[in-house]
Short mmCIF file of C-alpha atoms in Angstrom, two decimals:
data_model
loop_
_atom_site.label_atom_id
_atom_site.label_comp_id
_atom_site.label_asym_id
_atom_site.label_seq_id
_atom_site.Cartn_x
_atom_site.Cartn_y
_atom_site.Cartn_z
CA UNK L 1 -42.95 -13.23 -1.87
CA UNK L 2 -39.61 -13.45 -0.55
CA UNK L 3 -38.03 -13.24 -3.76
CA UNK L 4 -37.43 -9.39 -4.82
CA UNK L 5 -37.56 -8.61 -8.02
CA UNK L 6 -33.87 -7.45 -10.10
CA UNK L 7 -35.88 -4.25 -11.68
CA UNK L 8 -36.86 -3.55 -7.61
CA UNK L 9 -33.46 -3.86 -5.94
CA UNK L 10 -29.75 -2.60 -6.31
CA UNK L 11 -27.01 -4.52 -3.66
CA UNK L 12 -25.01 -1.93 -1.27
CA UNK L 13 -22.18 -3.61 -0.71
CA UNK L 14 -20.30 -2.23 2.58
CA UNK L 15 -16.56 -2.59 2.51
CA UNK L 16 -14.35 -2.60 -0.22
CA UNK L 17 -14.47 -5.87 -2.86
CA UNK L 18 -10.96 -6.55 -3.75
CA UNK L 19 -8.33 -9.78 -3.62
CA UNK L 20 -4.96 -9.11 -2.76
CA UNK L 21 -1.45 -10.04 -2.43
CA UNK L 22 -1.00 -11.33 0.73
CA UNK L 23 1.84 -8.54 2.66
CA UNK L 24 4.84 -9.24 4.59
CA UNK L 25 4.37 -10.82 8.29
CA UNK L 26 4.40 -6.80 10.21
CA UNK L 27 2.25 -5.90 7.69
CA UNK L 28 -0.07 -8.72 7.95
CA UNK L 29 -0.06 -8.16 11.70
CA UNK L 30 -0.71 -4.73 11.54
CA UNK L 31 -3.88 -4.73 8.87
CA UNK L 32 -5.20 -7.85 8.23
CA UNK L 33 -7.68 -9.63 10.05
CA UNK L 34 -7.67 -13.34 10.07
CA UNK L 35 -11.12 -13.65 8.74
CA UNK L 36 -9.76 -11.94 5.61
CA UNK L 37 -7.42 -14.85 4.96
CA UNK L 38 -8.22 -18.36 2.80
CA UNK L 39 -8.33 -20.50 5.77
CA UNK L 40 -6.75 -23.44 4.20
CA UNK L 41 -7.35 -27.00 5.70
CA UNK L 42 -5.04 -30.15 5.72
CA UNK L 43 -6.75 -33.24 5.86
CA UNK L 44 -4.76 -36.89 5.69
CA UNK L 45 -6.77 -39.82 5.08
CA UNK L 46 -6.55 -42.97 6.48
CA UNK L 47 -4.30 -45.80 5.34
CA UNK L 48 -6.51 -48.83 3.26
CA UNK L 49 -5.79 -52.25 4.00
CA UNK L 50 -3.01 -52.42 1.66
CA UNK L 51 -1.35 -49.20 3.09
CA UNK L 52 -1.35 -49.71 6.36
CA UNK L 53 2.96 -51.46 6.20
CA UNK L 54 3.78 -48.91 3.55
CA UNK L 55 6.46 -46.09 4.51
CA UNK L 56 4.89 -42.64 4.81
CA UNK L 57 5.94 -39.53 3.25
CA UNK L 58 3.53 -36.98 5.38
CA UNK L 59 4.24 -36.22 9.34
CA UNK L 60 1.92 -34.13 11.24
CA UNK L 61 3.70 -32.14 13.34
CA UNK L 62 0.92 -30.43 15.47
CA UNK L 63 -2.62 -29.06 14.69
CA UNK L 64 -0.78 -26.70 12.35
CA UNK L 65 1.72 -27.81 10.94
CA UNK L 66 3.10 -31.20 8.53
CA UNK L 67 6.03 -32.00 6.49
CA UNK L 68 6.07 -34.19 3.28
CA UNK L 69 9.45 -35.91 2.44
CA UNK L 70 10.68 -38.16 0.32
CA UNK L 71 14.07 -39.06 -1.69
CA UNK L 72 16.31 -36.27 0.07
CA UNK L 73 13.21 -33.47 -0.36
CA UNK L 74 11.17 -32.06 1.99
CA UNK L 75 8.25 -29.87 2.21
CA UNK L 76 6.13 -27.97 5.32
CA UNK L 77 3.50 -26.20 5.59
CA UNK L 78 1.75 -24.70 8.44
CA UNK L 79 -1.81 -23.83 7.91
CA UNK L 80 -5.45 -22.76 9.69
CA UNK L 81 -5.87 -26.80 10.57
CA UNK L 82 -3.90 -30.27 9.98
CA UNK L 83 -5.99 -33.03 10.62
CA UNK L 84 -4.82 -36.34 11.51
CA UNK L 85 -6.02 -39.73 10.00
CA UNK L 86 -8.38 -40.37 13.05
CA UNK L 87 -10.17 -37.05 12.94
CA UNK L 88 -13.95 -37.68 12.52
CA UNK L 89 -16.20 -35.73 9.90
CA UNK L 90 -17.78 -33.69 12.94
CA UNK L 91 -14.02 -32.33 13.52
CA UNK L 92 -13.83 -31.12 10.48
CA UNK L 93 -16.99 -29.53 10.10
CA UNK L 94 -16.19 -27.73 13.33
CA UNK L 95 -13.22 -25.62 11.33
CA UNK L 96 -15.22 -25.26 8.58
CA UNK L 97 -18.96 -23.92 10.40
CA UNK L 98 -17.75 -20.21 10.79
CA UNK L 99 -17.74 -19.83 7.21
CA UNK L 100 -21.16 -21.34 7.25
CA UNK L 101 -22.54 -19.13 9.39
CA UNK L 102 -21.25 -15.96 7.52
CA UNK L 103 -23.99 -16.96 4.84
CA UNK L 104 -26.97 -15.98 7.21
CA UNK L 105 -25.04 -13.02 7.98
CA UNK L 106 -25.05 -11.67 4.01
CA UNK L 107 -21.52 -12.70 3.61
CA UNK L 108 -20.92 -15.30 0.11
CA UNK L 109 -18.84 -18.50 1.24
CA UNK L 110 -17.24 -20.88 -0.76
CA UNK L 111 -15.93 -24.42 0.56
CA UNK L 112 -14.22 -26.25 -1.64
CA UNK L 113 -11.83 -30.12 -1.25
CA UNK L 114 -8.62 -30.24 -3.70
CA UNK L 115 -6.59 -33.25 -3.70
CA UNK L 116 -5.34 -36.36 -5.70
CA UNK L 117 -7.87 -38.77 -6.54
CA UNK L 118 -8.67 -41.16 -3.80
CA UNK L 119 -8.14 -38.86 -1.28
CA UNK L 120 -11.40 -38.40 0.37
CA UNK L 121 -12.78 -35.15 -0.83
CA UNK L 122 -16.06 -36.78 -1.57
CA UNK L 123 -15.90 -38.58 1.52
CA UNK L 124 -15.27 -35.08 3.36
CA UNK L 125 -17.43 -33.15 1.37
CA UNK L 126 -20.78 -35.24 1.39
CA UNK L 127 -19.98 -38.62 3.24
CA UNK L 128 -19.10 -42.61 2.02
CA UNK L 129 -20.67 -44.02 -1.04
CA UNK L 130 -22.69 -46.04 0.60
CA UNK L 131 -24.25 -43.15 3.07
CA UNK L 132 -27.65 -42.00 1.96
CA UNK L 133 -28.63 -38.50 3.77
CA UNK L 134 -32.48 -38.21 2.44
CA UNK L 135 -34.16 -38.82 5.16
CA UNK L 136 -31.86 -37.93 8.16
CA UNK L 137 -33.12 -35.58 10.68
CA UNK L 138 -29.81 -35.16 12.15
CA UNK L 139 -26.70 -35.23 10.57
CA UNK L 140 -25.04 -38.80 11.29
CA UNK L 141 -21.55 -39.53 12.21
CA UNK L 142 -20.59 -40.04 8.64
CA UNK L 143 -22.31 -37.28 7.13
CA UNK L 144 -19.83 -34.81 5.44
CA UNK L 145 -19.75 -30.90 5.21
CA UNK L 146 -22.65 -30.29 2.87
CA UNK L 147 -25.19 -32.02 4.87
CA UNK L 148 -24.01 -30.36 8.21
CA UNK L 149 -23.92 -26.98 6.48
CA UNK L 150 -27.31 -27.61 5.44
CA UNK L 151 -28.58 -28.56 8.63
CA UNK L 152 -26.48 -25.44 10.36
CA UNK L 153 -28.14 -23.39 8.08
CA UNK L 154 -31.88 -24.41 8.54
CA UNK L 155 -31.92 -25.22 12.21
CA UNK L 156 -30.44 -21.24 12.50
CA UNK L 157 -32.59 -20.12 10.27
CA UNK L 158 -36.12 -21.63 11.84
CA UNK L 159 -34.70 -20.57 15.03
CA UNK L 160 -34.66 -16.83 14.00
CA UNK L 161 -37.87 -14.98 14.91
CA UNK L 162 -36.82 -11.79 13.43
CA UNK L 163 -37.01 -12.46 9.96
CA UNK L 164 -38.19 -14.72 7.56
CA UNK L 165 -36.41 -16.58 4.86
CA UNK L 166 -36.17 -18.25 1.11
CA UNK L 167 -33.61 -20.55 0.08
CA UNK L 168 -32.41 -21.87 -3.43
CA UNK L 169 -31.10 -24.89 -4.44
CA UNK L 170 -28.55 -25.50 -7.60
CA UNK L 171 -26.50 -28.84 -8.30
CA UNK L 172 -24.16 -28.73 -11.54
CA UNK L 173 -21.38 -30.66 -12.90
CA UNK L 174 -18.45 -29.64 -15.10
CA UNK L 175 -17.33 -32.69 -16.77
CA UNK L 176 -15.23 -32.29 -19.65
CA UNK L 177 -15.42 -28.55 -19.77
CA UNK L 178 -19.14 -28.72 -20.13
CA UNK L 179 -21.31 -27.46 -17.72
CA UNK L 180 -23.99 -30.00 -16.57
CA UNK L 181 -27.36 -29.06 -14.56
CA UNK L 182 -27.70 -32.39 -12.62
CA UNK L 183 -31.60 -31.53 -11.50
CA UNK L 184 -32.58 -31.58 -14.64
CA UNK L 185 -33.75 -35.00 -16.41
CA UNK L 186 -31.70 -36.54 -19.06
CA UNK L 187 -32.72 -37.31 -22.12
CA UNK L 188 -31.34 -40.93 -21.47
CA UNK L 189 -31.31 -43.03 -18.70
CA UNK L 190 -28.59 -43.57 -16.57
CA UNK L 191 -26.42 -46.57 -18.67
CA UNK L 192 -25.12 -49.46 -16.65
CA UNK L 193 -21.80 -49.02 -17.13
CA UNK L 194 -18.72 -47.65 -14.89
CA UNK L 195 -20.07 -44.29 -16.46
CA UNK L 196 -23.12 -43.26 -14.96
CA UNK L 197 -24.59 -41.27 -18.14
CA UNK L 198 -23.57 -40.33 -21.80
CA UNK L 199 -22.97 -36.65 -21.27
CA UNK L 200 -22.81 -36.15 -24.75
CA UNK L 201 -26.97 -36.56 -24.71
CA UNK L 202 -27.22 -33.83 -22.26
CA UNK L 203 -27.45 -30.22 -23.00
CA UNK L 204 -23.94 -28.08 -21.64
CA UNK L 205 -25.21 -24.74 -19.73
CA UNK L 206 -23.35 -21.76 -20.52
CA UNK L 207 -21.68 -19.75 -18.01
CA UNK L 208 -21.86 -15.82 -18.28
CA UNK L 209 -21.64 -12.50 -16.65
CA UNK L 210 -25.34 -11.00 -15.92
CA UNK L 211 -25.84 -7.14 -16.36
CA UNK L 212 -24.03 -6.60 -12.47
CA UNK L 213 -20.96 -8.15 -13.71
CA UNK L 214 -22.01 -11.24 -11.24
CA UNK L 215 -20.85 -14.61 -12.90
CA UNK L 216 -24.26 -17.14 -13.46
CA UNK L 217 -24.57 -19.78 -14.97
CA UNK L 218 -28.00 -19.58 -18.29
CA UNK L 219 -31.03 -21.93 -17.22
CA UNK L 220 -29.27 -23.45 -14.56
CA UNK L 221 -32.07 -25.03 -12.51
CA UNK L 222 -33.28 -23.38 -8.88
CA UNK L 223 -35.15 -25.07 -6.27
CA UNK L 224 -36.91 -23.85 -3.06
CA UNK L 225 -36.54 -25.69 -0.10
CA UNK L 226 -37.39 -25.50 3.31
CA UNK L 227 -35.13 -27.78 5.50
CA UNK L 228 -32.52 -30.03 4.98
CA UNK L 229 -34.50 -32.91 4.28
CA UNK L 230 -35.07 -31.28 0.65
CA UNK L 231 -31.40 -30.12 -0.44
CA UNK L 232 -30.42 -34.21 0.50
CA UNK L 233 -33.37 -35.29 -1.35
CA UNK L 234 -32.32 -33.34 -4.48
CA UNK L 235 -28.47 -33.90 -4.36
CA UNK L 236 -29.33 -37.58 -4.13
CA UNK L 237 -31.36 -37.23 -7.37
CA UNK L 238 -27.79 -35.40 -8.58
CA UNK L 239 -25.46 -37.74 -7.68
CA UNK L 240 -26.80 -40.54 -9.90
CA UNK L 241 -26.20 -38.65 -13.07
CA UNK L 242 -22.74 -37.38 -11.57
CA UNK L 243 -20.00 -38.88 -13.90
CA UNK L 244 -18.39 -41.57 -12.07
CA UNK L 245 -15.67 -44.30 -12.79
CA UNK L 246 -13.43 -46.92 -11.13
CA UNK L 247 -9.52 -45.83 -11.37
CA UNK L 248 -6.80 -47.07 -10.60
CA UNK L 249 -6.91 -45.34 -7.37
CA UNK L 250 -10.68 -45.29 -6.47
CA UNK L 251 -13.45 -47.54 -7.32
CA UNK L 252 -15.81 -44.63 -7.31
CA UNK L 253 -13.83 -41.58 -8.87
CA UNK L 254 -15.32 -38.99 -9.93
CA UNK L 255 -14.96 -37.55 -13.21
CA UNK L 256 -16.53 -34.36 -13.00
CA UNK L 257 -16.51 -31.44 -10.25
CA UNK L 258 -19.63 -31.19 -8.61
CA UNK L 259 -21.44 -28.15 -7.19
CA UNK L 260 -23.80 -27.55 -4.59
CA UNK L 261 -24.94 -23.69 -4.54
CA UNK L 262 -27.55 -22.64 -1.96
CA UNK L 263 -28.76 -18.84 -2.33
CA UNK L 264 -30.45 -17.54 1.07
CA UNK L 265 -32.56 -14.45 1.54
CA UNK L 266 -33.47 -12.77 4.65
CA UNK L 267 -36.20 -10.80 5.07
CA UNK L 268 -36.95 -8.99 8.20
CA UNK L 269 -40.41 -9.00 9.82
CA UNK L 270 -41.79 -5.43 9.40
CA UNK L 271 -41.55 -4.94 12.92
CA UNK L 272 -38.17 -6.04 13.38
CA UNK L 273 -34.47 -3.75 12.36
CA UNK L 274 -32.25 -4.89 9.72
CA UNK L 275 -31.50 -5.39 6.39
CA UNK L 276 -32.94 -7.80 3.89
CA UNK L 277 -29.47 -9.65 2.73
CA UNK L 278 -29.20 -12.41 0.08
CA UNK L 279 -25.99 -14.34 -0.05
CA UNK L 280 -24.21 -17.37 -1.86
CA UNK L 281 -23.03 -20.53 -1.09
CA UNK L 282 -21.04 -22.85 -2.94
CA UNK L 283 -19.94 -26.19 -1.75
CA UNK L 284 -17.38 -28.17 -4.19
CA UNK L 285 -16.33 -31.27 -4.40
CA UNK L 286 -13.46 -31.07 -7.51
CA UNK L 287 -12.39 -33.98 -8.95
CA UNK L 288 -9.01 -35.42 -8.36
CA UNK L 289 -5.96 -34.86 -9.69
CA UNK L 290 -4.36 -37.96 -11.34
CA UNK L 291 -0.46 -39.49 -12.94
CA UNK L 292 -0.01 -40.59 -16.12
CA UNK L 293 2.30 -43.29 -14.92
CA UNK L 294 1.77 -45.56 -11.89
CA UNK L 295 4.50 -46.42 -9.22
CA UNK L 296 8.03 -45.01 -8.89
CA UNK L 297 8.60 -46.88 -12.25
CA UNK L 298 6.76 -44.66 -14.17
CA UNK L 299 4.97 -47.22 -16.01
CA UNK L 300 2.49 -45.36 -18.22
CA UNK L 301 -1.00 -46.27 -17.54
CA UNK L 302 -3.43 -47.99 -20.26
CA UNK L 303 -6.32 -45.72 -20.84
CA UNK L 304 -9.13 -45.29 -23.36
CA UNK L 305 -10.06 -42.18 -25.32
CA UNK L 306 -12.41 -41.36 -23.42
CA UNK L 307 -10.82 -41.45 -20.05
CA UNK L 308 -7.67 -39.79 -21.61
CA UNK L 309 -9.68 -36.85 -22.54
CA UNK L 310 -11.27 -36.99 -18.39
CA UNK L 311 -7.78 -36.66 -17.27
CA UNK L 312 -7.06 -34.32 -19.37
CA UNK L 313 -9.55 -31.88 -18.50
CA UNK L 314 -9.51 -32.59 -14.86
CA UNK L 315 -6.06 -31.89 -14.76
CA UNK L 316 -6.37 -28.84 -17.07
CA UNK L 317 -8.73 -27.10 -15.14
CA UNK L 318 -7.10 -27.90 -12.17
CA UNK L 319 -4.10 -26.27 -12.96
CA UNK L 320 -5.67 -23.17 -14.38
CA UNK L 321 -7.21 -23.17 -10.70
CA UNK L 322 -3.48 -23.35 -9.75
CA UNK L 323 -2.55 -20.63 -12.26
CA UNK L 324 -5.16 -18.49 -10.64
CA UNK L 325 -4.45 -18.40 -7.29
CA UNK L 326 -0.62 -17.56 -8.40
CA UNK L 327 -1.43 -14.96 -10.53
CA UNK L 328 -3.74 -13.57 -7.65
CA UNK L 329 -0.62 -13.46 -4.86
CA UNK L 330 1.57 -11.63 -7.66
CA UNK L 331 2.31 -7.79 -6.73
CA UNK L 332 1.42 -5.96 -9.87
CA UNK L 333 -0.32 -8.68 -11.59
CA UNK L 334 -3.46 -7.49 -13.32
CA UNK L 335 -4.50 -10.50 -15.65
CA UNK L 336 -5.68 -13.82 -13.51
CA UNK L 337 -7.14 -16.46 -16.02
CA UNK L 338 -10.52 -17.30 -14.89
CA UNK L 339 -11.66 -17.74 -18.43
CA UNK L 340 -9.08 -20.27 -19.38
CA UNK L 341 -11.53 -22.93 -17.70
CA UNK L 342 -15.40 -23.72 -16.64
CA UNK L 343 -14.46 -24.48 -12.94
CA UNK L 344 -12.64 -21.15 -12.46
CA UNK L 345 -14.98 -18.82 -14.67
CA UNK L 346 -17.44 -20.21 -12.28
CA UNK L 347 -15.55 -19.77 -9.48
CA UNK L 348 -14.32 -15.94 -10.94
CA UNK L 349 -16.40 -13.92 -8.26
CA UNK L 350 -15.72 -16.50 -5.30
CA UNK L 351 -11.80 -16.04 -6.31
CA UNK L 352 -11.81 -12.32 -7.05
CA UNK L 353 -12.82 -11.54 -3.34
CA UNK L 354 -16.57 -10.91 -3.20
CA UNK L 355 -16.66 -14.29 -0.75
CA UNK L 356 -14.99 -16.33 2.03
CA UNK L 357 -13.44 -18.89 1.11
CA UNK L 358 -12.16 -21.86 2.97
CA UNK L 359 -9.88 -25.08 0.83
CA UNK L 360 -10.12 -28.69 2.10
CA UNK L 361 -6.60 -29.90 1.22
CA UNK L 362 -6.57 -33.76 1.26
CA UNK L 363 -3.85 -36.36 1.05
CA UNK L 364 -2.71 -40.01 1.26
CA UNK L 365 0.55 -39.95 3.44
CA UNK L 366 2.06 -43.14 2.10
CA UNK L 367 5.59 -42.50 0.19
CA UNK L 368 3.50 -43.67 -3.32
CA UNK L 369 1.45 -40.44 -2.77
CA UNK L 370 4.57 -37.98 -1.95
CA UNK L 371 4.37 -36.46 -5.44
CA UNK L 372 0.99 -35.63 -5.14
CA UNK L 373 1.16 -34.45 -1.64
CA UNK L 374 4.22 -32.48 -2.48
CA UNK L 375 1.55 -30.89 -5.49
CA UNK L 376 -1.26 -30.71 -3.36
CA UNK L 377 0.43 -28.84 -0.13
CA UNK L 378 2.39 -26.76 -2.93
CA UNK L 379 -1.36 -25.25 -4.00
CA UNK L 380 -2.55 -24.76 -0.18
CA UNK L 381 0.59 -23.10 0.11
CA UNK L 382 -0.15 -20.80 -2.34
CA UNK L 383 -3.83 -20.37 -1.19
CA UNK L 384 -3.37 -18.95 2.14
CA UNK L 385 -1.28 -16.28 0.67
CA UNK L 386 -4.42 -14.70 -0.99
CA UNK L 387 -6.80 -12.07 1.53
CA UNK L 388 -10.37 -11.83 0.44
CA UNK L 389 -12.31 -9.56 1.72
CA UNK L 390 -16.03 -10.14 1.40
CA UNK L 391 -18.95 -7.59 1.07
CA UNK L 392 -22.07 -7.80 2.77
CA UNK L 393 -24.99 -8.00 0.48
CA UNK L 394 -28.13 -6.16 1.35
CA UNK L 395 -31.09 -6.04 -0.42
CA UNK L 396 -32.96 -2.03 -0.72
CA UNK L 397 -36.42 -2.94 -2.07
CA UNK L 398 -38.76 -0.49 -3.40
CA UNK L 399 -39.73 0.49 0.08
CA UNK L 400 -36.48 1.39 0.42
CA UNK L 401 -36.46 3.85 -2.68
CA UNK L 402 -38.31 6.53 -4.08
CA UNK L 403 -40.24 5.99 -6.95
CA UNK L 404 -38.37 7.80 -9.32
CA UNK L 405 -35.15 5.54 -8.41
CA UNK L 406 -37.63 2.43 -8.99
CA UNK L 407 -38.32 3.99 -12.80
CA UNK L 408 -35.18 4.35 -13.56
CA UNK L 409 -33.83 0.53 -12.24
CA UNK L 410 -36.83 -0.89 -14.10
CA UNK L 411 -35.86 0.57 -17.39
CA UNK L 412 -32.24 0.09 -16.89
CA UNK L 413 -32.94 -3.88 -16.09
CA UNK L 414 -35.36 -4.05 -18.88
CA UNK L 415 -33.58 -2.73 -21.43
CA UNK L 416 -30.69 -4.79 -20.40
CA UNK L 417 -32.58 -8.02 -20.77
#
């Protein structure tokens, strides 16, 4: 069986697992590579019906580079990618496949979207609303980043005769600061309503740190699947218990931040060199940011309780993301506050350098949206500051050890469980 047991393994990580400052420009230069960096993503939606007359606030300047401006301020960033209103999902993906492909290599990725609500992170992470993926050999001209990544992943995987390989499936929600396993049934049935399930009937997972220090989330669910066709199949199973909810500026917000994580082993064939390596991917699609007050009025907006407390969580945790990636571009600093929310205690070993990591940046460029593209390029500004630099992690199995090393990594796991 592919998968190794914990008491018959031990991870050799080979470079250094660290996050940095980012340095000065010579020092950058001089001793860090670019695949060290956040690569850090622009992407501008484009205009609805109703925009299309409106004044903009957001001018790309080349494939690098934009400006947001508004009222007398300006901002600009230049960054790994800017893409334009017209670019096509397949564009995007194109950026984002090298960090796909470090997976098979034993390298953790993380993608993740960030923007206002209404943006199109769903729409760039999975696809439209309407777009159903199950049973789609190939991805389609709509389909978003997960489903490409998934069929990268397979179609390089059943193409390589040298080894042989398991994958894992996880899908989880954190709505509310509660942590939601979205393959497993609810109690209730999905209520028709704008919400698409009481959460309150569902049981929150807890998030901890197992006995490698290695964030995990207790009795999260994990799936085996062979090929693309059976990630799709369960993340459409997910998506109807996602929390969902018509806004003010989306009829189909989402109210939670969803996560895909895929875990792939590879095992070499006897006969063939190399290293068994299991790695970690996790593709996120956070929910929006969102005002308080509508329009360059600032006319506060009439909300319920319960969507109060959404926006207050989703902005919470959103700027405790914020607060993180500061704190982690601060010489000297030696506190960064995962813990302060779900999303970035889950996020702690993706953020702390143990992964790639590449941010979807999204934005409306109409002059309504300039304070939230002025937020939003503010945080990819701060992103791209931080290096990570990833470990490779290979698997030693018991073949690789001699007994009396198995002995004493079965006691020590045992008596740590």
């Amino acid at each position: 069986q592919m998968c190794i047991r914990d008491s018959q393994r031990r991870v050799r990580e080979e470079s250094w697992c660290s996050m940095q400052p980012a340095p000065t420009e010579a020092e950058e230069a001089e001793q860090v590579a670019p695949s060290s960096q956040v690569r850090v993503m622009v992407r501008i939606r484009p205009d609805t019906a109703e925009e299309v007359d409106q004044a903009k606030a957001v001018t790309v300047v080349d494939d690098h580079t934009l400006l947001v401006s508004k009222a007398g301020r300006t901002i600009t960033g230049d960054f790994y990618h800017v893409f334009q209103h017209t670019a096509s999902q397949a564009d995007l993906y194109a950026k984002v496949q090298p960090q796909i492909e470090d997976v098979l290599r034993g390298y953790n990725s993380t993608v993740f979207a960030y923007g206002q609500t209404g943006t199109g992170k769903t729409h760039s992470m999975l696809g439209p609303p309407e777009f159903n993926p199950e049973n789609a050999d190939e991805p389609t001209d709509m389909a978003g980043v997960i489903p490409r990544a998934c069929h990268t992943l397979f179609e390089q995987l059943s193409a390589d005769s040298q080894a042989d390989f398991m994958v894992l499936c996880s899908f989880i929600e954190i709505y509310n600061e509660n942590v939601f396993d979205l393959l497993v049934p609810a109690p209730t049935e999905p209520q028709p309503s704008s919400r698409s399930m009481e959460p309150a009937k569902r049981t929150p997972l807890q998030i901890k740190a197992d006995v490698t220090g290695q964030i995990l989330v207790q009795r999260m669910s994990q799936h085996t699947v062979q090929c693309t066709q059976d990630v799709l199949g369960l993340i459409s199973q997910g998506i109807k218990g996602r929390v969902v909810c018509g806004t003010e500026y989306n009829a189909h917000s989402s109210r939670s931040h969803a996560i895909v994580q895929l875990v792939v082993e590879r095992r070499p064939f006897e006969d063939s060199s190399g290293s068994t390596t299991r790695a970690k991917l996790n593709l996120v699609d956070l929910a929006g940011s969102e005002r308080w007050r509508k329009g360059d009025e600032g006319q506060h907006l009439a909300l319920s309780s319960g969507r109060v407390d959404e926006m207050t969580s989703i902005n919470q945790s959103l700027s405790t993301l914020s607060k993180c990636i500061a704190a982690l571009t601060e010489k000297g600093r030696t506190h960064v506050p995962f813990r302060e929310s779900k999303l970035t205690h889950f996020l702690q070993d993706a953020l702390a350098g143990n992964s790639g990591i590449t941010v979807i940046a999204t934005l409306s460029g109409t002059t309504d949206a300039a304070e939230e593209s002025f937020s939003t390029v503010g945080f990819a500004l701060r992103a791209k500051k931080v290096l990570v630099y990833a470990t490779r992690n290979e698997i030693l199995t018991s073949a690789g050890l001699s007994s009396e090393e198995v002995t004493i990594l079965r006691h020590k796991y045992e008596s740590e469980i």
